[in-house]
């Protein structure tokens, strides 16, 4: 559907050129769900801008020009207009025939569970409803590629789940390819493909499951930083996030050590490894292999 | 997608926005009306015989073209601010990402902002009756054309400025230091043809003067005492220059999009 070949983009900043995207090659197929994951400044938004066509790359080639819609961190709806008015005007700008607009709107409003709020002004909606209305707006043009830049930032868990249900429905019903830039690894885990970005480069690419499988451990034990010295897992992968220290090891080793720590009244938690561990190990400066 | 359809849809959006902000309409028309009444009444005894009116309403009649220009300027500035809001809110990125022609954005914003601005400025023309101005139908149509050219030019320059401005605060600052002084020396308050030479020349080279004088000439039924027959050609140049500048700046990459 769209292919990027060796794309680079820099921004001029205080007289210097700062690379935002470097040598990125990428193919997106119809109906695919792709997650762009990386810390701030890793190039996620710039890459979305290049895919959207609002930013021109300095180098590289783009093949294919699918119908694109974008959903940004800020809701791109006019608060003075109703959901229906916003969606209708957006559809008309892109030449959606008048007789199809109402039909599309009603169908998407059902998916977004916004039918009963369709004629409310956007300014009166909660953050979660406004976000769903914005995705509805973006879907009015029947995009082949939907680009989302942290669409659930600032939303509670219920609203986040509602947004993802809507996206999943769009993907299933309309084969919309979705590219999601996110900090929330729980969102990226449901993607077909996850791209980890650092300093404008793709450093890893694959499914969340394949990343976790490559970690070398299946389970994680975590304790507060003050209790880390008490943990005896000599073969574990150790890394820190916030005020916690994580130890990755086999399920058996983790269970045994958790029991031992529990007997010493040390608070400890265990869980299966996930994409957050991949992220922490890739991007944390406190990661280290604990030698025997 | 058709550029015309896109332009009509975006223009409707601007009108709907305007109609839901009555304070914007009141401010745009109310402020020049207050100026017209207050200054017209205040200087009534000092000025007479202007614009063919020889009673106490003469100065108010003289002020009218300047107040129309003020209404157009205020309405255009309010409208241009919406461009900054659209850019910051992501609406423009959403539109441009879908490969909507940038020309339609320029056209829609010019018509969408200019239409209401023009209508609001034209409302000021209703003052010709209480002011005792005897205006022919041709003169009235000429004045409306002058308002249209004025609005197109002002909207074009305002949109160009808004596109290159980072925030509404910065836009207000530029408006106060550039646009308001331009309006003050556009001959709206004083008979520029009789002003001291430096002031007269400053007024002549000020683009806002040109359509203001064209409106004045139409309402008075005589050529502009300041610009003579040049008022209309210069007004057309002003309108074309404004839209061309907006089109050039909006079409030129440079500002980083949000996505």
XYZ file of C-alpha atoms in Angstrom:
551
model
C 0.000 0.000 0.000
C 2.818 2.380 0.928
C 6.547 1.811 0.984
C 9.216 4.043 2.454
C 12.751 3.502 1.238
C 15.723 4.910 3.132
C 13.810 7.979 4.348
C 15.659 10.720 6.235
C 14.430 14.008 7.631
C 16.256 16.665 9.647
C 15.186 19.875 11.312
C 17.299 23.006 11.559
C 17.674 23.963 15.203
C 19.790 26.870 16.491
C 21.934 26.774 13.379
C 22.443 22.996 13.518
C 20.735 20.246 11.625
C 19.084 17.756 13.977
C 18.178 14.421 12.383
C 14.629 13.340 13.264
C 14.363 10.280 11.011
C 17.382 8.454 9.604
C 17.401 5.794 6.902
C 13.961 4.381 7.653
C 12.577 1.753 5.277
C 9.108 0.432 5.865
C 6.236 -1.284 4.088
C 2.645 -1.061 5.298
C 0.065 -3.509 3.994
C -3.736 -3.100 3.846
C -5.456 -3.832 7.150
C -2.183 -4.049 9.055
C -1.814 -2.635 12.562
C 1.616 -1.136 13.119
C 2.820 0.434 16.373
C 5.640 2.979 16.526
C 7.197 2.886 19.951
C 10.044 4.956 21.323
C 10.913 7.680 23.792
C 10.230 11.377 23.163
C 12.257 12.652 20.225
C 12.719 9.211 18.704
C 11.072 10.317 15.446
C 7.590 8.830 15.802
C 5.673 12.002 15.005
C 8.023 12.936 12.165
C 7.582 9.492 10.640
C 3.802 9.896 10.922
C 4.094 13.317 9.271
C 6.029 11.779 6.369
C 3.438 9.009 6.000
C 0.690 11.634 6.134
C 2.388 13.718 3.471
C 2.484 16.827 5.646
C 6.272 16.563 5.937
C 8.529 16.068 2.944
C 11.537 13.813 3.547
C 15.002 15.226 2.821
C 16.115 11.940 1.264
C 14.595 8.648 0.244
C 11.676 7.435 -1.793
C 7.984 6.906 -1.046
C 6.055 4.469 -3.232
C 2.264 4.454 -3.091
C -0.150 7.117 -1.987
C -3.050 5.600 -0.057
C -5.977 7.641 1.188
C -4.752 8.888 4.556
C -6.471 10.264 7.622
C -4.736 11.420 10.767
C -5.739 11.560 14.412
C -3.400 13.716 16.445
C -2.744 14.149 20.152
C -5.027 17.179 20.025
C -8.604 16.676 18.874
C -8.901 18.197 15.397
C -12.563 19.084 15.785
C -14.154 22.476 16.095
C -15.604 22.788 19.603
C -18.284 25.180 18.314
C -19.631 22.599 15.870
C -21.495 19.380 16.611
C -19.974 15.954 16.007
C -22.184 15.565 12.934
C -21.241 18.981 11.537
C -17.527 18.377 12.051
C -17.665 14.950 10.416
C -19.862 16.115 7.551
C -17.699 19.099 6.676
C -14.562 16.957 6.780
C -16.162 14.403 4.466
C -17.302 17.113 2.043
C -13.796 18.593 1.889
C -12.631 15.216 0.602
C -15.405 14.870 -1.922
C -17.516 12.190 -0.243
C -20.846 12.247 -2.148
C -23.649 13.968 -0.262
C -25.962 10.928 -0.247
C -23.227 8.770 1.316
C -22.271 11.176 4.070
C -25.307 10.561 6.296
C -25.084 6.817 5.836
C -21.382 6.752 6.706
C -21.909 9.023 9.667
C -24.686 6.913 11.167
C -22.680 3.739 10.684
C -19.518 5.205 12.256
C -21.489 6.856 15.074
C -22.801 3.382 15.977
C -19.250 1.964 15.988
C -18.121 4.876 18.159
C -21.250 4.548 20.332
C -21.901 8.228 19.743
C -25.295 8.012 18.043
C -27.093 9.709 20.914
C -24.499 12.510 21.093
C -24.222 13.174 17.353
C -25.818 16.599 17.565
C -23.944 17.753 20.651
C -21.280 20.387 20.245
C -17.784 18.964 20.574
C -16.973 21.571 23.221
C -19.488 19.908 25.547
C -17.968 16.407 25.260
C -15.598 14.693 27.678
C -12.055 13.925 26.525
C -12.872 10.303 25.759
C -15.994 11.113 23.735
C -14.191 13.886 21.841
C -11.407 11.462 20.976
C -13.858 8.910 19.617
C -15.590 11.686 17.681
C -12.216 12.636 16.206
C -11.575 9.068 15.056
C -15.099 9.028 13.618
C -14.217 12.243 11.742
C -11.016 10.691 10.414
C -12.865 7.556 9.290
C -15.491 9.504 7.305
C -13.246 9.563 4.235
C -12.878 5.737 4.332
C -9.095 6.017 4.646
C -6.884 3.150 3.586
C -4.312 4.286 6.118
C -5.208 5.771 9.508
C -2.363 7.462 11.362
C -2.756 8.000 15.088
C -0.376 10.003 17.245
C -0.886 8.976 20.874
C -4.665 9.029 20.516
C -5.362 7.941 24.074
C -3.117 10.389 25.891
C -4.981 11.860 28.841
C -7.820 9.333 28.671
C -8.903 7.013 31.461
C -8.706 3.244 30.999
C -12.361 2.898 30.026
C -12.030 5.542 27.317
C -8.764 3.992 26.115
C -10.486 0.641 25.763
C -13.398 2.252 23.894
C -10.996 3.912 21.446
C -9.268 0.587 20.776
C -12.539 -1.229 20.283
C -13.418 1.376 17.688
C -10.068 1.032 15.923
C -10.351 -2.741 15.887
C -13.814 -2.479 14.409
C -12.584 -0.119 11.661
C -9.749 -2.503 10.881
C -12.007 -5.541 10.676
C -14.934 -3.943 8.861
C -13.081 -1.640 6.478
C -9.561 -3.143 6.257
C -8.058 0.157 7.351
C -4.312 -0.054 7.966
C -3.472 1.593 11.270
C -0.183 3.161 12.295
C -0.154 4.082 15.951
C 2.551 6.149 17.629
C 2.359 5.520 21.345
C 4.121 5.539 24.672
C 1.661 3.022 26.072
C 3.144 -0.407 25.545
C -0.092 -2.134 26.449
C -1.563 -0.524 23.298
C 1.371 -1.556 21.136
C 1.090 -5.185 22.287
C -2.058 -5.652 20.223
C -0.303 -4.522 17.014
C 0.645 -6.926 14.231
C 4.058 -5.327 14.099
C 5.933 -3.139 16.560
C 8.725 -0.792 15.479
C 11.059 0.382 18.207
C 12.579 3.739 17.315
C 15.600 5.428 18.797
C 17.081 8.708 17.536
C 15.120 8.466 14.310
C 16.151 4.914 13.454
C 14.208 1.650 13.617
C 16.242 -0.409 16.044
C 13.902 -3.407 16.230
C 10.929 -4.629 14.245
C 8.610 -7.560 14.881
C 5.597 -8.707 16.831
C 5.350 -8.063 20.550
C 5.425 -11.838 21.102
C 8.653 -12.252 19.129
C 10.292 -9.435 21.087
C 9.292 -11.029 24.390
C 10.477 -14.443 23.188
C 13.891 -12.930 22.404
C 14.252 -11.493 25.906
C 15.793 -14.678 27.250
C 13.481 -14.811 30.254
C 9.803 -15.536 30.661
C 8.966 -13.971 34.016
C 9.793 -10.893 35.993
C 10.133 -10.195 39.688
C 10.125 -6.610 40.848
C 10.863 -4.964 44.153
C 11.407 -1.420 45.361
C 14.923 -0.072 44.845
C 15.598 -0.316 48.601
C 14.958 -4.085 48.613
C 16.940 -4.865 45.448
C 20.050 -5.955 47.380
C 18.035 -8.708 49.051
C 17.193 -10.377 45.754
C 19.319 -13.384 44.959
C 18.924 -14.103 41.228
C 22.473 -14.296 39.918
C 21.505 -15.205 36.336
C 18.718 -12.654 35.984
C 18.606 -9.652 33.690
C 18.313 -6.649 35.978
C 16.959 -3.253 35.069
C 15.258 -0.340 36.771
C 12.266 1.896 36.086
C 11.149 4.654 38.375
C 11.660 3.517 41.950
C 11.538 -0.196 41.114
C 14.126 -2.790 40.155
C 13.154 -5.650 37.838
C 14.708 -9.103 37.564
C 13.985 -11.234 34.505
C 14.483 -14.994 34.735
C 12.779 -18.339 34.209
C 9.385 -18.865 35.805
C 10.820 -21.450 38.207
C 13.681 -19.229 39.384
C 11.318 -16.288 39.833
C 8.781 -18.345 41.805
C 11.426 -19.799 44.113
C 12.965 -16.414 44.802
C 9.572 -14.772 45.338
C 8.724 -17.409 47.967
C 12.016 -16.823 49.726
C 11.559 -13.053 49.771
C 7.973 -13.442 50.915
C 9.163 -15.431 53.929
C 11.477 -12.528 54.789
C 8.499 -10.133 54.630
C 9.949 -8.307 51.626
C 7.172 -6.991 49.351
C 7.586 -8.508 45.928
C 5.521 -8.852 42.764
C 5.869 -11.243 39.865
C 4.383 -11.404 36.394
C 4.984 -12.754 32.912
C 7.417 -10.766 30.749
C 5.832 -8.319 28.297
C 6.641 -5.557 25.848
C 7.288 -3.103 28.663
C 10.319 -5.203 29.626
C 11.599 -5.089 26.043
C 11.188 -1.315 26.073
C 12.859 -0.877 29.448
C 15.830 -2.990 28.478
C 16.251 -1.178 25.152
C 15.872 2.333 26.517
C 16.858 2.209 30.182
C 20.374 3.368 30.998
C 20.262 1.289 34.186
C 20.039 -2.070 32.470
C 22.759 -4.582 33.296
C 23.358 -8.273 33.170
C 23.898 -9.564 36.685
C 26.876 -11.846 36.525
C 27.124 -15.021 38.524
C -12.035 15.876 -4.540
C -13.172 19.141 -6.048
C -11.512 22.332 -4.957
C -14.873 24.088 -5.238
C -16.658 21.557 -2.984
C -13.841 21.763 -0.455
C -13.958 25.538 -0.541
C -17.748 25.614 -0.043
C -17.592 23.131 2.863
C -14.814 25.024 4.627
C -16.579 28.323 4.012
C -19.764 26.974 5.615
C -17.661 25.959 8.583
C -16.379 29.520 8.976
C -19.914 30.948 8.775
C -21.270 28.474 11.310
C -18.412 29.296 13.666
C -19.120 32.991 13.298
C -22.854 32.629 13.902
C -22.140 30.745 17.126
C -19.925 33.532 18.421
C -22.312 36.490 18.614
C -19.791 38.466 20.682
C -17.470 38.396 17.655
C -20.179 39.939 15.467
C -21.098 42.538 18.058
C -17.439 43.515 18.606
C -16.740 43.782 14.896
C -19.686 46.046 14.159
C -20.097 47.657 17.560
C -16.601 49.117 17.891
C -16.624 51.068 14.598
C -20.201 52.181 15.308
C -19.124 53.569 18.671
C -16.178 55.340 17.000
C -18.501 56.705 14.337
C -21.029 58.057 16.798
C -18.559 59.306 19.414
C -16.077 60.943 17.040
C -18.771 62.107 14.653
C -20.683 63.817 17.460
C -17.533 65.051 19.194
C -16.174 66.806 16.109
C -19.551 67.798 14.710
C -19.015 71.470 15.451
C -15.454 71.571 14.117
C -15.984 70.015 10.704
C -18.588 70.765 8.097
C -19.023 70.487 4.368
C -17.264 67.115 4.156
C -18.687 64.409 1.869
C -21.284 66.884 0.592
C -23.001 67.006 3.990
C -23.215 70.498 5.383
C -24.755 69.960 8.803
C -23.468 68.502 12.062
C -23.271 65.031 10.527
C -20.498 65.980 8.059
C -17.561 64.586 10.037
C -19.429 61.384 10.872
C -20.133 61.014 7.149
C -16.445 61.572 6.430
C -15.510 58.943 9.051
C -17.778 56.287 7.560
C -15.307 54.814 5.003
C -12.633 54.612 7.710
C -15.062 52.877 10.052
C -16.018 50.428 7.325
C -12.321 49.766 6.883
C -12.034 49.258 10.650
C -14.916 46.755 10.671
C -13.305 44.803 7.825
C -9.938 44.873 9.572
C -11.327 43.692 12.917
C -13.427 40.953 11.344
C -10.471 39.778 9.254
C -8.180 39.708 12.252
C -10.677 37.675 14.286
C -11.051 35.332 11.340
C -7.327 35.003 10.790
C -6.907 33.979 14.419
C -9.016 30.944 13.575
C -6.234 29.883 11.204
C -3.808 29.785 14.128
C -6.354 27.823 16.176
C -6.933 25.408 13.310
C -3.215 24.869 12.954
C -2.664 24.358 16.667
C -5.780 22.237 17.082
C -4.718 19.930 14.289
C -7.627 20.637 11.941
C -5.331 21.942 9.219
C -2.955 19.000 9.552
C -5.937 16.663 9.311
C -7.105 18.456 6.181
C -3.692 18.663 4.524
C -2.794 15.073 5.427
C -5.776 13.928 3.406
C -4.208 15.657 0.410
C -6.832 18.370 0.298
C -5.490 20.981 -2.130
C -3.760 23.790 -0.253
C -5.381 26.132 -2.753
C -8.764 25.172 -1.332
C -7.555 26.004 2.162
C -6.417 29.442 0.982
C -9.629 29.970 -1.009
C -11.855 28.705 1.804
C -10.140 30.778 4.436
C -10.228 33.852 2.211
C -13.923 33.379 1.438
C -14.744 31.916 4.843
C -13.081 34.731 6.742
C -13.551 37.395 4.084
C -17.261 36.717 3.498
C -18.357 37.377 7.065
C -15.868 40.252 7.332
C -17.264 41.753 4.163
C -20.848 41.330 5.370
C -20.042 42.937 8.697
C -18.284 45.846 6.996
C -21.228 46.243 4.613
C -23.597 46.523 7.585
C -21.769 49.770 8.317
C -22.995 51.075 4.972
C -26.489 51.258 6.477
C -25.227 54.369 8.273
C -25.415 56.356 5.017
C -29.102 57.038 5.649
C -28.963 58.435 9.201
C -25.847 60.371 8.174
C -27.709 62.100 5.355
C -25.417 60.915 2.574
C -27.025 60.997 -0.851
C -25.566 57.940 -2.553
C -26.635 56.685 -5.972
C -27.169 52.986 -6.581
C -23.950 52.934 -8.604
C -22.161 54.632 -5.729
C -23.519 52.072 -3.293
C -22.440 49.188 -5.524
C -19.029 50.837 -5.872
C -18.743 51.107 -2.105
C -19.638 47.422 -1.740
C -17.003 46.532 -4.350
C -14.522 48.655 -2.401
C -15.428 46.741 0.774
C -14.912 43.448 -1.085
C -11.461 44.483 -2.362
C -10.511 45.855 1.037
C -11.597 42.658 2.768
C -9.838 40.362 0.305
C -6.600 42.284 0.730
C -6.816 42.515 4.511
C -7.816 38.857 4.865
C -4.938 37.799 2.598
C -2.350 39.736 4.593
C -3.874 38.632 7.915
C -3.861 34.947 6.869
C -0.250 35.209 5.670
C 0.679 36.769 8.984
C -1.310 34.208 10.979
C 0.301 31.286 9.113
C 3.769 32.491 10.084
C 2.819 33.342 13.657
C 3.409 30.852 16.448
C 0.585 31.901 18.776
C -2.485 34.099 19.026
C -0.585 36.288 21.510
C 2.152 36.912 18.950
C -0.497 37.647 16.326
C -2.155 40.200 18.611
C 1.219 41.835 19.239
C 1.896 42.149 15.504
C -1.635 43.358 14.918
C -1.190 46.113 17.501
C 2.181 47.235 16.182
C 1.565 46.878 12.432
C -2.094 46.624 11.437
C -3.607 49.154 13.834
C -1.049 51.901 12.974
C -1.655 51.138 9.293
C -5.343 51.685 9.823
C -4.719 54.900 11.808
C -2.769 56.418 8.898
C -5.196 55.273 6.229
C -6.945 58.644 6.190
C -9.973 57.316 8.013
C -9.912 60.062 10.642
C -8.535 63.024 8.739
C -8.726 64.524 5.274
C -5.324 63.276 4.122
C -5.325 65.419 0.979
C -5.056 68.457 3.221
C -2.548 66.966 5.682
C 1.126 67.994 5.928
C 3.275 66.508 3.153
C 4.982 63.729 5.194
C 1.641 62.586 6.596
C 0.016 62.835 3.186
C 2.714 60.658 1.593
C 2.599 58.170 4.447
C -1.139 57.896 3.873
C -0.721 57.542 0.106
C 1.780 54.659 0.338
C -0.296 52.839 2.960
C -2.173 50.002 1.162
C -5.146 50.282 3.557
C -5.697 53.812 2.264
C -6.374 52.636 -1.283
C -9.661 50.732 -0.807
C -10.704 53.153 1.942
C -10.382 55.993 -0.562
C -12.197 53.960 -3.213
C -15.129 53.502 -0.816
C -15.030 57.199 0.046
C -15.009 58.165 -3.634
C -18.008 55.901 -4.332
C -20.030 57.277 -1.430
C -19.169 60.892 -2.257
C -19.739 60.430 -5.976
C -16.465 62.219 -6.720
C -12.918 60.975 -7.384
C -10.738 60.500 -4.308
C -9.187 63.853 -3.363
C -6.070 61.987 -2.276
C -5.550 59.335 -4.971
C -7.703 60.597 -7.834
C -8.327 57.859 -10.384
C -5.692 55.615 -8.807
C -7.903 54.529 -5.897
C -9.539 51.670 -7.821
C -6.483 50.221 -9.629
C -4.513 50.359 -6.377
C -7.390 48.673 -4.508
C -7.333 45.821 -7.021
C -3.547 45.544 -6.615
C -4.033 45.409 -2.824
C -6.582 42.581 -3.070
C -4.483 40.536 -5.512
C -1.312 41.109 -3.492
C -3.019 40.015 -0.262
C -4.370 36.751 -1.659
C -1.152 36.021 -3.559
C 0.879 36.509 -0.413
C -1.419 34.195 1.576
C -1.335 31.556 -1.172
C 2.447 31.737 -1.470
C 3.078 31.527 2.264
C 0.556 28.777 2.970
C 1.791 26.697 0.054
C 5.437 27.095 1.047
C 6.653 24.327 3.372
C 8.453 25.546 6.424
C 6.303 25.206 9.483
C 6.558 21.802 11.057
C 3.262 19.972 11.080
C 2.150 18.287 14.240
C 2.068 14.886 12.702
